[in-house]
Coordinates of C-alpha atoms (C1' of nucleotides) in Angstrom, one line a residue:
Chain A
M142 CA -0.7 4.5 -1.7
P143 CA 2.6 2.6 -1.5
E144 CA 2.7 -0.9 -2.9
L145 CA 5.5 -3.3 -3.3
P146 CA 7.5 -1.2 -5.9
E147 CA 7.2 2.0 -3.8
V148 CA 8.1 0.2 -0.5
E149 CA 11.0 -1.5 -2.3
T150 CA 12.3 1.9 -3.5
V151 CA 12.1 3.2 0.1
R152 CA 13.9 0.0 1.3
R153 CA 16.8 0.6 -1.2
G154 CA 17.0 4.2 0.0
L155 CA 17.3 3.1 3.6
A156 CA 19.9 0.5 2.7
A157 CA 22.0 3.2 1.2
T158 CA 21.5 5.8 3.9
V159 CA 20.7 4.4 7.4
V160 CA 22.2 0.8 7.5
G161 CA 25.2 0.7 9.9
R162 CA 24.1 3.9 11.6
H163 CA 23.6 4.6 15.3
V164 CA 20.3 6.0 16.7
S165 CA 21.0 8.3 19.6
R166 CA 17.6 9.7 20.3
V167 CA 14.0 9.2 19.3
E168 CA 11.0 11.6 19.3
I169 CA 7.4 10.4 19.0
G170 CA 4.7 12.9 18.1
R171 CA 1.3 11.3 17.5
E172 CA 0.8 8.3 19.7
R173 CA -1.5 6.7 17.1
T174 CA 1.5 6.0 14.9
V175 CA 2.9 3.7 17.6
R176 CA -0.5 2.3 18.7
R177 CA 0.6 -1.3 18.2
T178 CA 2.7 -1.0 21.4
S179 CA 3.3 2.4 23.0
R180 CA 5.3 5.6 22.7
Q181 CA 7.7 4.4 25.4
A182 CA 8.2 0.9 23.9
V183 CA 9.3 2.5 20.6
I184 CA 11.6 5.0 22.3
D185 CA 13.1 2.3 24.5
G186 CA 13.5 -0.2 21.7
L187 CA 15.1 2.2 19.2
T188 CA 17.2 4.5 21.4
D189 CA 21.0 3.7 21.4
T190 CA 20.8 1.0 18.8
T191 CA 22.5 0.4 15.4
I192 CA 20.5 -0.4 12.3
L193 CA 21.9 -3.6 10.7
A194 CA 19.9 -4.0 7.5
A195 CA 16.9 -2.8 5.5
N196 CA 14.5 -5.6 4.5
R197 CA 11.0 -5.8 3.1
R198 CA 8.3 -8.3 3.0
G199 CA 5.2 -7.4 1.0
K200 CA 4.5 -3.8 2.0
Y201 CA 6.2 -4.1 5.4
L202 CA 9.6 -2.5 5.9
L203 CA 11.8 -4.4 8.5
L204 CA 14.9 -3.0 10.0
P205 CA 16.9 -5.4 12.2
L206 CA 18.8 -3.8 15.1
D207 CA 21.9 -4.8 16.9
T208 CA 19.7 -5.5 20.0
G209 CA 18.1 -8.5 18.2
D210 CA 14.8 -6.5 17.8
E211 CA 13.5 -5.2 14.5
V212 CA 11.7 -2.0 13.5
M213 CA 8.6 -2.6 11.4
I214 CA 7.3 0.4 9.4
H215 CA 4.1 0.2 7.4
L216 CA 3.2 3.2 5.2
R217 CA -0.4 2.3 4.6
M218 CA -2.1 5.0 2.6
S219 CA -0.1 8.2 3.2
G220 CA 3.1 7.3 5.1
Q221 CA 6.5 8.6 4.0
V222 CA 9.9 7.7 5.3
L223 CA 12.5 10.5 4.7
V224 CA 16.2 10.8 5.6
V225 CA 17.2 14.4 6.0
P226 CA 20.1 16.5 7.3
A227 CA 19.8 17.0 11.1
G228 CA 17.9 20.0 12.1
S229 CA 15.8 20.3 8.9
D230 CA 12.4 21.9 9.2
R231 CA 9.7 19.3 9.8
P232 CA 6.6 19.2 7.7
A233 CA 3.2 18.8 9.3
H234 CA 2.3 15.2 10.4
T235 CA 5.9 14.2 11.3
H236 CA 5.1 11.6 13.9
V237 CA 8.5 9.9 14.5
V238 CA 12.0 11.3 14.4
A239 CA 15.0 9.1 14.9
H240 CA 18.3 11.0 15.3
L241 CA 21.2 9.3 13.4
D242 CA 24.7 10.2 14.7
A243 CA 27.4 11.5 12.4
D244 CA 30.1 9.0 11.6
D245 CA 33.2 8.9 9.4
R246 CA 31.1 8.6 6.3
H247 CA 28.0 10.7 7.1
P248 CA 27.0 14.0 8.7
A249 CA 24.2 13.7 11.3
H250 CA 20.8 12.9 9.8
E251 CA 17.2 12.4 11.0
L252 CA 15.0 9.6 9.9
W253 CA 11.4 10.9 9.7
F254 CA 8.1 9.0 9.5
V255 CA 5.5 11.5 8.1
D256 CA 1.9 10.4 7.7
P257 CA -1.1 12.8 7.3
R258 CA -3.8 10.1 7.5
T259 CA -2.1 8.3 10.4
F260 CA -3.1 4.8 9.1
G261 CA 0.6 3.9 9.0
E262 CA 2.5 2.5 12.0
V263 CA 5.9 2.1 13.5
V264 CA 6.7 -0.7 16.0
V265 CA 9.8 -2.3 17.5
F266 CA 9.3 -6.0 18.0
D267 CA 11.2 -9.2 18.8
P268 CA 11.4 -11.4 15.7
D269 CA 11.5 -14.5 17.8
H270 CA 7.9 -13.7 18.9
V271 CA 6.6 -12.4 15.6
E272 CA 3.7 -14.8 15.8
V273 CA 2.3 -13.1 18.9
E274 CA 3.7 -9.5 18.4
L275 CA 3.0 -9.1 14.7
P276 CA 0.6 -11.8 13.5
D277 CA -0.1 -10.0 10.3
I278 CA 3.5 -10.4 9.2
A279 CA 3.6 -14.0 10.3
R280 CA 0.6 -14.7 8.0
L281 CA 1.9 -12.9 5.0
G282 CA 1.9 -14.8 1.7
V283 CA 4.7 -15.2 -0.8
D284 CA 6.6 -12.1 -1.8
P285 CA 7.0 -12.0 -5.6
I286 CA 10.4 -10.5 -5.5
V287 CA 11.9 -11.7 -2.1
D288 CA 10.7 -15.2 -2.6
D289 CA 10.9 -15.2 -6.4
L290 CA 7.3 -16.5 -6.9
S291 CA 7.5 -19.4 -9.3
L292 CA 4.9 -20.6 -11.8
P293 CA 4.1 -23.8 -9.8
V294 CA 3.6 -21.8 -6.6
L295 CA 1.3 -19.4 -8.4
R296 CA -0.6 -22.3 -9.9
R297 CA -1.1 -23.7 -6.4
I298 CA -2.4 -20.4 -5.2
L299 CA -4.8 -20.0 -8.2
R300 CA -6.1 -23.5 -8.1
G301 CA -6.4 -23.9 -4.4
R302 CA -9.5 -21.7 -4.1
R303 CA -12.3 -20.1 -6.2
R304 CA -11.6 -16.4 -6.2
L305 CA -12.0 -13.5 -8.5
L306 CA -8.6 -12.5 -9.8
K307 CA -8.6 -9.0 -8.6
P308 CA -9.4 -9.8 -4.9
L309 CA -7.0 -12.7 -5.1
L310 CA -4.1 -10.5 -6.2
L311 CA -4.9 -8.0 -3.4
D312 CA -5.0 -10.7 -0.7
Q313 CA -1.8 -10.3 1.2
H314 CA -2.1 -13.7 2.8
L315 CA -1.7 -15.3 -0.6
I316 CA 0.7 -13.0 -2.5
A317 CA 2.3 -10.1 -0.5
G318 CA 2.9 -6.7 -1.9
I319 CA 0.5 -6.2 -4.8
G320 CA -2.0 -3.3 -4.3
N321 CA -4.7 -1.6 -6.3
I322 CA -2.6 0.0 -9.0
Y323 CA -0.4 -2.9 -9.8
A324 CA -3.3 -5.5 -9.6
D325 CA -5.0 -3.6 -12.4
E326 CA -1.7 -3.1 -14.4
I327 CA -0.8 -6.8 -14.0
L328 CA -4.2 -8.1 -15.1
H329 CA -4.0 -5.8 -18.2
E330 CA -0.5 -7.1 -19.0
A331 CA -1.8 -10.7 -18.6
R332 CA -4.9 -9.8 -20.8
L333 CA -7.2 -11.2 -18.1
R334 CA -10.4 -9.6 -16.8
P335 CA -10.4 -8.7 -13.1
D336 CA -13.5 -10.9 -12.6
R337 CA -12.1 -14.1 -14.0
I338 CA -12.2 -17.0 -11.6
S339 CA -8.8 -18.1 -10.3
N340 CA -9.3 -21.9 -10.6
E341 CA -10.8 -21.8 -14.1
L342 CA -7.9 -20.4 -16.0
S343 CA -6.1 -22.2 -18.8
T344 CA -2.5 -23.2 -18.2
T345 CA -1.6 -20.5 -20.8
S346 CA -3.5 -17.9 -18.8
E347 CA -1.8 -19.0 -15.6
R348 CA 1.6 -18.6 -17.4
R349 CA 0.6 -15.1 -18.7
L350 CA -0.4 -14.0 -15.2
H351 CA 2.9 -15.3 -13.8
G352 CA 4.9 -13.4 -16.4
A353 CA 2.8 -10.3 -15.9
I354 CA 3.4 -10.2 -12.2
H355 CA 7.1 -10.2 -12.6
R356 CA 7.3 -7.9 -15.6
I357 CA 5.1 -5.2 -14.1
L358 CA 6.6 -5.2 -10.6
R359 CA 10.2 -5.2 -12.1
A360 CA 9.4 -2.3 -14.4
A361 CA 7.7 -0.4 -11.6
I362 CA 10.7 -0.9 -9.3
D363 CA 13.1 0.2 -12.1
A364 CA 11.1 3.4 -12.4
G365 CA 11.2 4.1 -8.7
G366 CA 7.4 3.4 -8.2
S367 CA 4.4 5.4 -9.1
T368 CA 3.8 9.0 -7.8
L369 CA 0.2 10.1 -8.4
G370 CA -1.0 13.7 -8.7
D371 CA -1.0 14.3 -4.9
A372 CA 2.7 13.5 -4.8
Q373 CA 2.2 11.6 -1.5
Y374 CA 4.6 8.8 -2.5
V375 CA 8.3 9.9 -2.6
D376 CA 11.5 8.0 -1.8
V377 CA 13.7 8.7 1.3
A378 CA 15.3 11.7 -0.5
G379 CA 11.8 13.2 -1.3
A380 CA 12.0 12.3 -5.1
A381 CA 9.0 11.1 -7.0
G382 CA 8.8 7.9 -9.0
S383 CA 8.0 7.8 -12.7
Y384 CA 6.0 4.6 -13.3
Q385 CA 2.7 6.5 -13.4
E386 CA 3.8 7.4 -16.9
G387 CA 3.8 3.7 -17.7
H388 CA 0.2 3.0 -16.4
R389 CA -1.9 1.6 -19.1
V390 CA -5.3 1.3 -17.3
Y391 CA -5.1 2.6 -13.7
G392 CA -6.6 6.1 -13.6
R393 CA -7.4 6.1 -17.3
A394 CA -11.1 5.3 -17.4
G395 CA -12.8 6.6 -20.5
Q396 CA -9.6 6.8 -22.5
R397 CA -8.7 4.6 -25.5
C398 CA -6.7 1.5 -24.6
P399 CA -3.0 2.1 -25.3
T400 CA -2.4 -1.6 -25.8
C401 CA -5.0 -2.5 -28.5
G402 CA -6.0 1.0 -29.6
V403 CA -9.5 -0.3 -30.1
G404 CA -11.2 -0.7 -26.6
W405 CA -12.0 2.0 -24.1
I406 CA -10.8 1.7 -20.5
R407 CA -13.7 0.8 -18.2
H408 CA -14.0 1.7 -14.6
T409 CA -15.7 -0.7 -12.2
V410 CA -15.6 -1.6 -8.5
S411 CA -14.2 -5.0 -7.3
A412 CA -13.3 -5.9 -3.7
Q413 CA -14.5 -2.4 -2.8
R414 CA -11.6 -1.1 -4.9
S415 CA -11.6 1.1 -7.9
T416 CA -10.8 -1.2 -10.9
H417 CA -9.8 -0.4 -14.5
Y418 CA -9.5 -2.7 -17.5
C419 CA -9.9 -2.9 -21.3
P420 CA -12.9 -5.0 -22.2
K421 CA -11.5 -5.5 -25.7
C422 CA -8.0 -7.0 -24.9
Q423 CA -8.7 -8.4 -21.5
T424 CA -10.8 -11.5 -21.5
Chain B
dA738 C1' -14.9 -20.1 1.9
dA739 C1' -15.5 -15.8 -0.1
dA740 C1' -17.7 -11.5 -1.0
dC741 C1' -19.3 -7.4 1.0
dA742 C1' -19.6 -3.3 4.2
dA743 C1' -17.7 -0.3 7.5
dA744 C1' -14.1 1.5 10.1
dC745 C1' -9.7 3.9 10.9
dC746 C1' -8.0 9.6 9.3
dT747 C1' -6.7 13.8 6.5
dG748 C1' -6.2 16.3 2.3
dT749 C1' -7.7 17.4 -2.2
dG750 C1' -10.5 18.2 -6.2
dC751 C1' -14.8 19.0 -8.1
dG752 C1' -19.6 20.7 -8.7
dC753 C1' -22.6 24.2 -7.3
Chain C
dT305 C1' -14.6 32.6 -3.1
dG306 C1' -16.7 29.1 -0.1
dC307 C1' -19.1 24.8 1.1
dG308 C1' -20.1 20.1 0.9
dC309 C1' -19.4 15.9 -1.0
dA310 C1' -16.8 12.1 -3.1
dC311 C1' -12.7 9.9 -3.2
dA312 C1' -7.7 8.2 -2.4
dG313 C1' -2.0 3.9 -3.0
dG314 C1' -4.2 -0.3 2.8
dT315 C1' -5.7 -3.5 6.3
dT316 C1' -8.8 -5.3 9.9
dT317 C1' -13.1 -6.7 11.7
dG318 C1' -17.6 -8.2 11.4
dT319 C1' -21.7 -9.5 8.5
dT320 C1' -23.9 -12.0 4.7

DNA sequence: AAACAAACCTGTGCGC
DNA sequence: TGCGCACAGGTTTGTT
């Protein structure tokens, strides 16, 4: 579910609500959510700490603590991070609860990690040992927003291998943060078919793809991300995003292309993922 | 090197 | 109304 724009929206919510706050107590429900280490490691690492910042790299949320450790949260398919008044009724699948003390600017809150499918995870790690403790983060590619992906860097990524564009955009080791929805929307905006070969693009197509990555991600962040019909993605206050109203191809198979008004949106499978494009205006 | 398949889980929507 | 199946925003691992 959540891709870069959704995770960035959650990050901003955390920056506004939990940064600077003290964690007095931690409850862990389902052990699977903390499987990377253990229930006790997360409780020990988070209890009696202060959250210093809210960062993001790709789809990973990173919260540095005053102990020098960092909290990593990955939402995967169905994870939600919510900040609610202390004592609120917990929904099903609330796996982690961090109690945030009241201070001069806030009443007491709880930070919840809710995740029906339990693919998501929470871990407290030492950033000095990220290579060993969280190798997937250490191997993450360039983040289009955090690292401001430039045209020369994108060209190197495209030309350095022979890959279909859709799987390339989804490869977190190359570019971090793009998922299935935005890969399709970016390729549509760039007017490129998902099965084009990365190292066979014209310089003009490379430039179009670069512009499309930035325009689509920016627009989606500005809209607070995409919330689909199941309403699984919401921000820390429980509010839905609105970029689903801006989708031009994702989830629109069989409909007339809203860009050219001539083609019909086609649905295929690429990289084992549902893929949507307009065969008329994407070539 | 890169594409493909399966695995990890639960909830929902659809056809019958 | 109920049942079974297909499918879902992600990532890892193992196989072609």
